[in-house]
Short mmCIF file of C-alpha atoms in Angstrom, two decimals:
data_model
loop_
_atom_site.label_atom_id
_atom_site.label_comp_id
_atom_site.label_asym_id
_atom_site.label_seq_id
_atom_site.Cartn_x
_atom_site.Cartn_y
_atom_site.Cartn_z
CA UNK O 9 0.00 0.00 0.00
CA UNK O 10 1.26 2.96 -0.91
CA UNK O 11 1.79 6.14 1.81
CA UNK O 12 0.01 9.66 1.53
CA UNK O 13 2.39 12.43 -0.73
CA UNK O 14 1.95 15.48 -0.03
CA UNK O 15 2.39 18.30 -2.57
CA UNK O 16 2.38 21.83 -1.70
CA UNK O 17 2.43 25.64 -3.02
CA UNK O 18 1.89 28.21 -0.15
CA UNK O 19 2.88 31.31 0.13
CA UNK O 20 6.14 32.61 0.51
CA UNK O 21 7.19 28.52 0.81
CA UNK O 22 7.39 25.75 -1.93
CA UNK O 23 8.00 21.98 -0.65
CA UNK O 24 7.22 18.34 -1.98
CA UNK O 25 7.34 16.20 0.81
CA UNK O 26 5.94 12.60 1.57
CA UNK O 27 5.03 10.34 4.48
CA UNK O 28 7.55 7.20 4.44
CA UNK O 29 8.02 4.41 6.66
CA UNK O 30 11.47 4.22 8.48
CA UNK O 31 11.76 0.06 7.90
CA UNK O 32 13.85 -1.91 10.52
CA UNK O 33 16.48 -4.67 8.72
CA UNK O 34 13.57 -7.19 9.65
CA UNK O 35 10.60 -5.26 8.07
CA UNK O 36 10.63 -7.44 4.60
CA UNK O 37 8.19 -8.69 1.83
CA UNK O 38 6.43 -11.47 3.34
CA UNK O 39 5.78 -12.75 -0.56
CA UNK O 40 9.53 -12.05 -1.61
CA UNK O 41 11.94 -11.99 1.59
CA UNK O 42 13.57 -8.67 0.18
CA UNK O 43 13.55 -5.46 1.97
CA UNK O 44 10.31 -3.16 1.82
CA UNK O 45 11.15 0.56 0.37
CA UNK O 46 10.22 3.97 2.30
CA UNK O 47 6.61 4.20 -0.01
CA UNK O 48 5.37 0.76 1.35
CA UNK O 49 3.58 -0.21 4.09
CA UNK O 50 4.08 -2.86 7.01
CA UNK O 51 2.03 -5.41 6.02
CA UNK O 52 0.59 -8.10 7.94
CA UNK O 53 0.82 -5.81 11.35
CA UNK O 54 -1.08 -3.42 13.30
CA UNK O 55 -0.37 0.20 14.02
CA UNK O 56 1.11 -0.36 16.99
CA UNK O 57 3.61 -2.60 15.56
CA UNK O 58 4.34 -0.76 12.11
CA UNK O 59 7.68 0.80 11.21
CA UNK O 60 7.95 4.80 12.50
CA UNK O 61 6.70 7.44 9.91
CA UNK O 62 8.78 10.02 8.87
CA UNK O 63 8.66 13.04 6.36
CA UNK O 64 10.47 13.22 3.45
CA UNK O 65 11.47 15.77 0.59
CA UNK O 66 11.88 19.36 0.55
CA UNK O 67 10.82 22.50 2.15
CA UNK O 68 11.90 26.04 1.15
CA UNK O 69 14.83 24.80 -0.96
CA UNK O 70 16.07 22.87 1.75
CA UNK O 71 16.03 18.74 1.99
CA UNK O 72 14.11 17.70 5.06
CA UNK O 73 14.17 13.93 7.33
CA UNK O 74 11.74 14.83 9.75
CA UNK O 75 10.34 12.66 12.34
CA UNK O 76 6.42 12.30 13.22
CA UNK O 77 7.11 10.42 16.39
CA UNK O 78 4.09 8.37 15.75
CA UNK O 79 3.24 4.83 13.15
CA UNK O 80 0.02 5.37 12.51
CA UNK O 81 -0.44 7.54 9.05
CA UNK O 82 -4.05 9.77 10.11
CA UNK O 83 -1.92 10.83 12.73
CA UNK O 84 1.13 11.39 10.85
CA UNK O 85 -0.90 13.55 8.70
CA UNK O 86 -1.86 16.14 10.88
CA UNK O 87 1.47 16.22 12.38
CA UNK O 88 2.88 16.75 8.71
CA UNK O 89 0.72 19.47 7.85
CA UNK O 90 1.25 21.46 11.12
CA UNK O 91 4.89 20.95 10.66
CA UNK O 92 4.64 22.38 7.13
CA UNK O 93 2.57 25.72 8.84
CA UNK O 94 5.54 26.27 11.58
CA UNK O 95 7.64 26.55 8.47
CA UNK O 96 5.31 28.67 6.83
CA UNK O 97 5.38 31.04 9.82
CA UNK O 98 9.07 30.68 10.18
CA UNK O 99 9.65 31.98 6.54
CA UNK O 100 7.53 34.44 6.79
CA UNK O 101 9.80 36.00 9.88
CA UNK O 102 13.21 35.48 7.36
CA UNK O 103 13.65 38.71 5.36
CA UNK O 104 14.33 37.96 1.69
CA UNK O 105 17.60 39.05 -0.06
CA UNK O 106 16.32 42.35 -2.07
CA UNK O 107 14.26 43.50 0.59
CA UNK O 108 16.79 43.68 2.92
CA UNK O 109 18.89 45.70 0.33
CA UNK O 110 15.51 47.96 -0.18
CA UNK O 111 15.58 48.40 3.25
CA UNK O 112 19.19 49.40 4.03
CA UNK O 113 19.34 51.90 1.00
CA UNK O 114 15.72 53.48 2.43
CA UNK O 115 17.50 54.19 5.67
CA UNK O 116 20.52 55.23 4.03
CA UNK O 117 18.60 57.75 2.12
CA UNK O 118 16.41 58.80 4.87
CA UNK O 119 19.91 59.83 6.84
CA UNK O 120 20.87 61.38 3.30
CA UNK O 121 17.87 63.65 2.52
CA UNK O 122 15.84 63.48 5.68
CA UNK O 123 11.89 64.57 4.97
CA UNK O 124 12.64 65.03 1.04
CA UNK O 125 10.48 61.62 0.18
CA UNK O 126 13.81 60.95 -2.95
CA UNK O 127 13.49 57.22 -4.16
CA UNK O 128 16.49 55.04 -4.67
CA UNK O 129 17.01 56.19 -8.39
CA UNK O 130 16.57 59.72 -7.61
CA UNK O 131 19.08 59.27 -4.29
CA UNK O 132 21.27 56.76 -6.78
CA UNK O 133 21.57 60.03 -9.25
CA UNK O 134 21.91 62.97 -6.75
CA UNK O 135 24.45 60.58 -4.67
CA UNK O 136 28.02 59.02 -4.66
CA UNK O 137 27.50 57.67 -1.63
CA UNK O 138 24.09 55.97 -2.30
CA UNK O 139 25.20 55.09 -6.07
CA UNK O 140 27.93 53.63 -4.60
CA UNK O 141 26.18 51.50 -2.30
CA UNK O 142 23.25 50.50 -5.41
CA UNK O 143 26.63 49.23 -7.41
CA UNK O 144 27.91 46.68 -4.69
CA UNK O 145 24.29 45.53 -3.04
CA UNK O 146 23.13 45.27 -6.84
CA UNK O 147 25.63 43.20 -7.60
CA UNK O 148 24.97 41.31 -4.51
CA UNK O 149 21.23 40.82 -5.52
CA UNK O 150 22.41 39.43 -8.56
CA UNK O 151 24.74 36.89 -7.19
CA UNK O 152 22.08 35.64 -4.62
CA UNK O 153 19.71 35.32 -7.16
CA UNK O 154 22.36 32.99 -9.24
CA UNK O 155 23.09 31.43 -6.54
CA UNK O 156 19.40 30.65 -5.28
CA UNK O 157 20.22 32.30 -2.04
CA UNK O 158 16.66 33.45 -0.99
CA UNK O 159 17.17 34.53 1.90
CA UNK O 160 19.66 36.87 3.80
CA UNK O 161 20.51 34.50 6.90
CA UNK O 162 21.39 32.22 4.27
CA UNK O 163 24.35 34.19 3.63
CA UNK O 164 28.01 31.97 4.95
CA UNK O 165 31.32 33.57 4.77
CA UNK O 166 32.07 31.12 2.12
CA UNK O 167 29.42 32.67 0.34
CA UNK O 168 30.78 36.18 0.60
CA UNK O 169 34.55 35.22 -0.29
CA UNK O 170 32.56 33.62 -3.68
CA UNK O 171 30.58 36.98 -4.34
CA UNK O 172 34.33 38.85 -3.91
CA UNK O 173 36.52 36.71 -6.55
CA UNK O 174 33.43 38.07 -8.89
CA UNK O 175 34.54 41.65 -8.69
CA UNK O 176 35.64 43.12 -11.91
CA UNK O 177 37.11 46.58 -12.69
CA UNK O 178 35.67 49.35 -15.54
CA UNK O 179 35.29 47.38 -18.99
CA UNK O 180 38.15 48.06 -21.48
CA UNK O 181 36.63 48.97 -24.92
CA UNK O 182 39.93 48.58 -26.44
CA UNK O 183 40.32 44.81 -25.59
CA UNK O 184 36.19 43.93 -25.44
CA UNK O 185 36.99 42.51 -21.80
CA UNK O 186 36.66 44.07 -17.92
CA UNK O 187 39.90 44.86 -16.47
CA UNK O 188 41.02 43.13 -13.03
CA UNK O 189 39.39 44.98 -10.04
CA UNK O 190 42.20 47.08 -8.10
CA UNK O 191 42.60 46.19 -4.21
CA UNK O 192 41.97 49.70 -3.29
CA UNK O 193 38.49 49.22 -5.82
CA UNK O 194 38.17 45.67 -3.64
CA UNK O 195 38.81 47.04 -0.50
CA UNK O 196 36.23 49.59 -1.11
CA UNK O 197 33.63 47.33 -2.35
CA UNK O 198 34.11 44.93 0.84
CA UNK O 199 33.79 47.89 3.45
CA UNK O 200 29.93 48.79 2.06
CA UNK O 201 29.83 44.81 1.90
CA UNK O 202 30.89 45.03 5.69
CA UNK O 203 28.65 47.77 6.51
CA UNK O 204 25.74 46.24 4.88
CA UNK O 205 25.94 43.04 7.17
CA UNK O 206 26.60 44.93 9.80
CA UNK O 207 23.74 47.14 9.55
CA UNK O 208 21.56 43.65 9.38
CA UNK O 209 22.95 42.17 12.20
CA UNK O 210 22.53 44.98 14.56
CA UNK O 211 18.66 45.23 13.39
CA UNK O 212 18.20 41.73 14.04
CA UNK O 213 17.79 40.80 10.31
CA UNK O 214 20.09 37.88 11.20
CA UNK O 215 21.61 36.11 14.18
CA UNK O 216 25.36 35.95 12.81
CA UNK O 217 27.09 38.40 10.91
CA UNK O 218 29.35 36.22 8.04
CA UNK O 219 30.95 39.51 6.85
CA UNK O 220 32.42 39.57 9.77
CA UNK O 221 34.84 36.85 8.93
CA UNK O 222 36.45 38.21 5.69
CA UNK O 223 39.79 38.87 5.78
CA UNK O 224 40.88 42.28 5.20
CA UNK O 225 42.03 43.75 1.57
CA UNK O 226 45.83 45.15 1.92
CA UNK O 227 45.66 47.71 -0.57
CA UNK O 228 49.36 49.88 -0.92
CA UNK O 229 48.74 53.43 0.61
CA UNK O 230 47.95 55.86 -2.53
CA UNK O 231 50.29 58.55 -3.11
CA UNK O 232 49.32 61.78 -2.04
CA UNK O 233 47.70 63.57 -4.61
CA UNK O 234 49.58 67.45 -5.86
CA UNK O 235 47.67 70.76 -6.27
CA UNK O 236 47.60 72.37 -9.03
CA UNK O 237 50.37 74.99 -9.63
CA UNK O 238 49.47 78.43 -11.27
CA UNK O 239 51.07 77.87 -14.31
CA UNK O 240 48.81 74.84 -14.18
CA UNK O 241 45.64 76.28 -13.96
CA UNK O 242 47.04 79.36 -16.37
CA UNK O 243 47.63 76.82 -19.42
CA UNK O 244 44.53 74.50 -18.89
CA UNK O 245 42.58 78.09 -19.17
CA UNK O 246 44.77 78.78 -22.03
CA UNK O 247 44.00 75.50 -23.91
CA UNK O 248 39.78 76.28 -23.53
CA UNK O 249 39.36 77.96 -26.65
CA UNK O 250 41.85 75.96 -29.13
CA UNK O 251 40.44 72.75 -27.71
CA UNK O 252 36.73 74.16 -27.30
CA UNK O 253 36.38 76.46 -29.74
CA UNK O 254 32.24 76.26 -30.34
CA UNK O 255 31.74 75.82 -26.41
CA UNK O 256 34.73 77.84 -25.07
CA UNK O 257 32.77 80.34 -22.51
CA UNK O 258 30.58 77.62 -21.49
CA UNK O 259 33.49 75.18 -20.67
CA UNK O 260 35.58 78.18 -19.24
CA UNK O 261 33.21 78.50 -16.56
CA UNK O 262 32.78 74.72 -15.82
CA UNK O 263 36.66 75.27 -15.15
CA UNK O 264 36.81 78.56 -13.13
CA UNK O 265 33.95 77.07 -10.58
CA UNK O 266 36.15 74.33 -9.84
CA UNK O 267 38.92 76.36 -9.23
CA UNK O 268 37.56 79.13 -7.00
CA UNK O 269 34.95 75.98 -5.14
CA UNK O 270 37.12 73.27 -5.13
CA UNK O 271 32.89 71.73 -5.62
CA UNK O 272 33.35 67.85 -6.69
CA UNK O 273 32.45 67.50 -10.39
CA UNK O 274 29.11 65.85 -9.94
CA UNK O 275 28.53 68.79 -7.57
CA UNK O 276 29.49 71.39 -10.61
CA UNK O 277 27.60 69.55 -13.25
CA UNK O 278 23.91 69.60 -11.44
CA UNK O 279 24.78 73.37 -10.22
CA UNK O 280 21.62 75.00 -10.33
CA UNK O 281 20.74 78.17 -11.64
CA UNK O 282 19.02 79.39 -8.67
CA UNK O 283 21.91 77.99 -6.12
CA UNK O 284 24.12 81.07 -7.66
CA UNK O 285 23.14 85.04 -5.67
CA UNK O 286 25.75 87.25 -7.01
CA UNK O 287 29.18 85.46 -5.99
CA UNK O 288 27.26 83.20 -3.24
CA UNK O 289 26.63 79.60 -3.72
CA UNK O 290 24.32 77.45 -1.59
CA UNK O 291 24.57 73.79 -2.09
CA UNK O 292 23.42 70.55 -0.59
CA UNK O 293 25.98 68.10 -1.59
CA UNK O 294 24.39 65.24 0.05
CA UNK O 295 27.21 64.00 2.19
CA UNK O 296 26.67 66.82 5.06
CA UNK O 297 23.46 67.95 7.47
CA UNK O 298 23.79 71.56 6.49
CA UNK O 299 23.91 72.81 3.28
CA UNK O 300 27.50 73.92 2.02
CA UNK O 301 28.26 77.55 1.66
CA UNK O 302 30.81 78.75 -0.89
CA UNK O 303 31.92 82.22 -3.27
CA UNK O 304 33.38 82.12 -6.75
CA UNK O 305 35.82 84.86 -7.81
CA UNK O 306 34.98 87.17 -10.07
CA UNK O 307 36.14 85.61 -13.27
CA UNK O 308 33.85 82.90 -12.19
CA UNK O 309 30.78 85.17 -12.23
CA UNK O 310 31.31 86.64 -15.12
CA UNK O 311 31.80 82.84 -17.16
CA UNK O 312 28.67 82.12 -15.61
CA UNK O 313 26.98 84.83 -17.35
CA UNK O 314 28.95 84.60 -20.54
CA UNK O 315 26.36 81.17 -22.19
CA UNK O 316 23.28 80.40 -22.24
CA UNK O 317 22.85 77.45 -19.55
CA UNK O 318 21.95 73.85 -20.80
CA UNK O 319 18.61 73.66 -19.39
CA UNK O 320 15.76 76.37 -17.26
CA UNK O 321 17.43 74.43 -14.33
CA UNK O 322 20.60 74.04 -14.52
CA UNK O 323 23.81 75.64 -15.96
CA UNK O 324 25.65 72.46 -17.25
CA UNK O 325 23.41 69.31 -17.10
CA UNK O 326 19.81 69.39 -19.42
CA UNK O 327 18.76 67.88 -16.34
CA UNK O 328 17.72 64.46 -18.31
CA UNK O 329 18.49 61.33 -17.80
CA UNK O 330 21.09 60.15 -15.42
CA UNK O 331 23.24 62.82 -13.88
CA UNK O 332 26.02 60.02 -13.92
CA UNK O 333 25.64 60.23 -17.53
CA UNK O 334 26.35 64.13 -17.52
CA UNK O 335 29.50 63.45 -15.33
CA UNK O 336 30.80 61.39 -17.34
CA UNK O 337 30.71 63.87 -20.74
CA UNK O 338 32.40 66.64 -18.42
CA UNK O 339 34.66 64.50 -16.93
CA UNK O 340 35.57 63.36 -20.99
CA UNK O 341 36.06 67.27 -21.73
CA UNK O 342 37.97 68.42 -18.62
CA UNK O 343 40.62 64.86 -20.35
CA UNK O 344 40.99 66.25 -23.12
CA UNK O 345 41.66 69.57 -22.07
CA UNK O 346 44.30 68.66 -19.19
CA UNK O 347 46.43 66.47 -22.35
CA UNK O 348 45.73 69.77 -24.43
CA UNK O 349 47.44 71.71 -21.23
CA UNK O 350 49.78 69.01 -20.85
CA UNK O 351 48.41 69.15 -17.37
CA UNK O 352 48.84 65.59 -15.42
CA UNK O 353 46.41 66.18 -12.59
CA UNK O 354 42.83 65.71 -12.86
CA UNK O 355 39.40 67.42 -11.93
CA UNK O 356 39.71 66.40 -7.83
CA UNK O 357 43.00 68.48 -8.05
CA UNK O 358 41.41 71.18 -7.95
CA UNK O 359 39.34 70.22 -4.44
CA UNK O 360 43.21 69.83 -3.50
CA UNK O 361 44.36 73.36 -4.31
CA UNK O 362 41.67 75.14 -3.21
CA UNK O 363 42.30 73.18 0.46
CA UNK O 364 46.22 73.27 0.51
CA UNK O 365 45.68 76.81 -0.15
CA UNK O 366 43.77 77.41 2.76
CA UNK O 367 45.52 75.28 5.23
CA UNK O 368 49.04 76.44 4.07
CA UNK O 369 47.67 80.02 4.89
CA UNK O 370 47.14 79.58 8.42
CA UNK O 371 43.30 78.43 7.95
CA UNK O 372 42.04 75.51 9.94
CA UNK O 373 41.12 72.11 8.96
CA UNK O 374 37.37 72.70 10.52
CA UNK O 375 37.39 75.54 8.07
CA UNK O 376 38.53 73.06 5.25
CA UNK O 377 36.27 70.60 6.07
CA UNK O 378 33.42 72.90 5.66
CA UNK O 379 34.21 74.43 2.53
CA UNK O 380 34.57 70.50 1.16
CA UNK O 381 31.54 69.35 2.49
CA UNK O 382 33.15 66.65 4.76
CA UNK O 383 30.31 65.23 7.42
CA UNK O 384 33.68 63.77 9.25
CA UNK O 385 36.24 65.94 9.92
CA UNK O 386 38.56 62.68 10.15
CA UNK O 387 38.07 62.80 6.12
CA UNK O 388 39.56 65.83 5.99
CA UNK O 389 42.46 65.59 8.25
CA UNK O 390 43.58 62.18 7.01
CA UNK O 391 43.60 63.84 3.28
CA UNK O 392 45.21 66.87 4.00
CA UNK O 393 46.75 67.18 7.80
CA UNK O 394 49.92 67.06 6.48
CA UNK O 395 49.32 70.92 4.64
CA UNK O 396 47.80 72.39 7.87
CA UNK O 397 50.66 75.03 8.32
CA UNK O 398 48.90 75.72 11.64
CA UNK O 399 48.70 72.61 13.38
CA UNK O 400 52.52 72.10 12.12
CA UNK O 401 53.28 75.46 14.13
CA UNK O 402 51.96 73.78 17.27
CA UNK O 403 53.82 70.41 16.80
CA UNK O 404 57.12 72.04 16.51
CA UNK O 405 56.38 74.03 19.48
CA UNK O 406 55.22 71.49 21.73
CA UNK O 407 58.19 69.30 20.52
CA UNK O 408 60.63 72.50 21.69
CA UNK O 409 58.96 72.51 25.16
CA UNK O 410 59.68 68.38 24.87
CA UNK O 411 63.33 69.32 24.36
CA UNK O 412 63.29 71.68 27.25
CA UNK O 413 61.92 69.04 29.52
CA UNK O 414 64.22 66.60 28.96
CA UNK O 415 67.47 68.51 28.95
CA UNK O 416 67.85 68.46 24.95
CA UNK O 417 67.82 72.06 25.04
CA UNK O 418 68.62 74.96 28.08
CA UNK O 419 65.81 77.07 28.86
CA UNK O 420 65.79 80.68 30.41
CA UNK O 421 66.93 83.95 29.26
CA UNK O 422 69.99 83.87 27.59
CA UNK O 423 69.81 79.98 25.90
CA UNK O 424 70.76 80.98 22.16
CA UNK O 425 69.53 78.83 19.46
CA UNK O 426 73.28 77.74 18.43
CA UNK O 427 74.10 76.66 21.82
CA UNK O 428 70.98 74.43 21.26
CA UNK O 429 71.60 73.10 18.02
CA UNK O 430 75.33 72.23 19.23
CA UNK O 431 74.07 70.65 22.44
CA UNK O 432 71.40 68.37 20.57
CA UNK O 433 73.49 67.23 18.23
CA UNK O 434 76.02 65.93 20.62
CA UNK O 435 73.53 64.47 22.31
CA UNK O 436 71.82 62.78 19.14
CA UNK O 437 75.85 62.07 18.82
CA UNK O 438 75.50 59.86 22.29
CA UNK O 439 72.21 58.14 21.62
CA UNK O 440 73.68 56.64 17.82
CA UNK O 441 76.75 55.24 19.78
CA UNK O 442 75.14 53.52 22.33
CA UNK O 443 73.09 50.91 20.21
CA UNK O 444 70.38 51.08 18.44
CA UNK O 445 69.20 48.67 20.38
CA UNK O 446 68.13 51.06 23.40
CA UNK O 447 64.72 52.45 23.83
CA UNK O 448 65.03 56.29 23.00
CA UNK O 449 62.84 57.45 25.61
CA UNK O 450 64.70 55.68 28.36
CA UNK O 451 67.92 56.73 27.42
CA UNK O 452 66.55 60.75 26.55
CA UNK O 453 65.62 60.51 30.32
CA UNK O 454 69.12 58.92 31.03
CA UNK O 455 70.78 61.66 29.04
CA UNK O 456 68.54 64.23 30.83
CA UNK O 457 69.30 63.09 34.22
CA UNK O 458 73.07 63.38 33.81
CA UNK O 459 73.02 66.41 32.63
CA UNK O 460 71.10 67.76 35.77
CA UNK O 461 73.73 66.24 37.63
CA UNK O 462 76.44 68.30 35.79
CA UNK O 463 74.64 71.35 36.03
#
């Protein structure tokens, strides 16, 4: 006699499963001698004495050997079908793969332009930071989906170590193939990878966090980018006209409000007409609270006035379309203008000059951070500390009153800076002779203390 099958579509959960009998060695064919299979019953016995019932096949994807702790099949039944609704309520608490990426941009967004009601696409457009995010999760979808990975607890670090050897860099048109991805590209991809699964975990979305167990990407440390020079911004201005001949005011300008903004380009190409009072600029850039307050020079004023803008809206950008699209014309033109310059820098230089500028004049790297629309002013210091002229100033002073402290160099009226130079070089003299296997502080204090003692 065959045993019940039980075939299933619910919502939100898929399974084929069937009611088998778990037969002992000496549960056989009374007729043949040979063993009975799972879809036969015992025959020739009671209930009572029949071979336990179990339940067989799969459930959400997943293969299932579940026991119904009972031999008699109208119970077995029942138990079945009200293990089948625990698993319908159980998937119904799992949160699918996309929707947990929905989510997570939404509150990204919400942080991003609080009470403006802006949709992913909209965000995506108006965003590096949210496009940025859309390009790794996206990609994420898309491997889950390959992968039949419904859900986002389903997630292993094996899993996410997979969905990072699929990383590929920009696609070469030359060769008709995607370049390698760069570490510092990799390394940048796994921290919103990171963040994502972070985010979930602390939500409750899932119990374990896998990201958690990727290694970390060793990327070399970038060279620091240079400002432009003078001359450099004198011959890229230069170039406009011979390179740009039917669009020479228009790209003139695009050029000048980098310069006197230091804006990013995306942030220059959706300028809006109605952001611009006089030499004032007000502009939400997305990444801070507050909107970001800026001036252009004069030059810069005047370009603006010297074209017709692209659109009722905007000066650059027709306001169509993608604004992605848009950066990536400009960011074609400004090319070929910095190889018509013979300029080597690119557009972000000029974010760079506008900031070395003002920290190498005394200004502060608050100050900096505000003109650049930094939300962290840890952005700003890790960039460009090393051109804050002020915070240099204070360094070398409070390494003087370090010298002073420990005897490097005398203090009080009188102490003239050559008798300092000649007393800390003798002493830098000492400390190379004595191995440079003692710790420097020890023997500073060492050096310090015997000097008191000759004084």
């Amino acid at each position: 006699m065959a045993l019940e099958i039980i075939d299933r579509e619910c919502p939100g959960l898929s399974c084929r499963v069937r009611i088998v009998r778990r037969h002992s060695a000496r549960c056989k064919d009374p007729r043949t001698g040979t063993r009975l299979t799972e879809q036969t019953d015992c025959p020739g016995r009671n209930a009572s004495r029949k071979c336990p019932l179990m339940l067989r096949g799969t459930v959400n994807g997943q293969r299932v050997w579940w026991s119904l702790d009972t031999r008699t099949l109208s119970v077995a039944i029942e138990r079945a079908k009200e293990k089948l609704a625990a698993a319908d309520r159980d998937k119904a608490k799992r949160l699918a793969v996309p929707d947990a990426i929905e989510r997570f941009l939404k509150d990204k967004i919400a942080t991003n332009f609080e009470g403006q009601g802006v949709g992913i696409e909209e965000a995506r457009s108006k965003s590096d930071t949210i496009r940025k995010l859309t390009d790794v999760l996206g990609l994420l979808a898309n491997f889950a989906m390959a992968g039949k990975i419904e859900f986002l607890d389903a997630f292993n670090v094996e899993h996410l170590i997979a969905f990072r050897n699929t990383w590929q860099g920009a696609y070469d048109h030359t060769k008709g193939v995607r370049r390698p991805k760069s570490l510092i590209g990799k390394q940048k991809y796994q921290e919103t990878l990171k963040a994502f699964f972070r985010f979930a975990h602390n939500i409750g979305w899932i119990a374990v966090n896998p990201a958690s167990g990727l290694a970390p990407i060793r990327a070399p440390r970038r060279k620091r980018r240079s400002p432009h020079t003078p001359d450099d911004i004198r011959r890229i201005l230069e170039a406009v006209e011979p390179t740009f001949p039917k669009t020479a005011n228009k790209t003139r300008a695009f050029v000048l409000v980098l310069c006197s903004t230091g804006m990013r380009l995306g942030d220059v190409v959706s300028l809006q007409i109605d952001a611009v009072n006089g030499s004032k600029i007000m502009l939400d850039t997305g990444k801070t609270d507050a909107p970001v307050y800026t001036r252009l020079t004069p030059a810069a004023v005047d370009a603006l006035s010297s074209f017709p803008p692209t659109s009722k809206k905007y000066f650059f950008w027709t306001g169509n379309g993608k604004l992605d699209t848009a950066k990536t014309h400009w960011s074609a033109v400004l090319l070929k203008l910095y190889s018509a310059a013979a300029v080597s820098q690119r557009s972000h230089a000029f974010r760079d000059t506008l900031t070395t500028a003002v920290l190498g004049t005394g200004g502060r790297t608050e100050t900096a951070a505000k003109l650049l629309g930094h939300r962290d002013i840890k952005i700003t210091q890790d960039h460009y500390e090393h051109w804050d002229s002020g915070r240099q100033e204070l360094l070398d002073e409070a390494l003087e009153r370090a010298w002073a402290h420990t005897g490097l160099i005398p203090t009080g009226p009188g102490a003239d800076s050559e008798g300092h130079s000649q007393e800390l070089n003798a002493l830098l003299l000492e400390i190379s002779k004595q191995g440079k296997g003692a710790d420097a502080l020890d023997l500073l204090k060492k050096l310090a203390r015997n000097r008191a003692r000759r004084d």
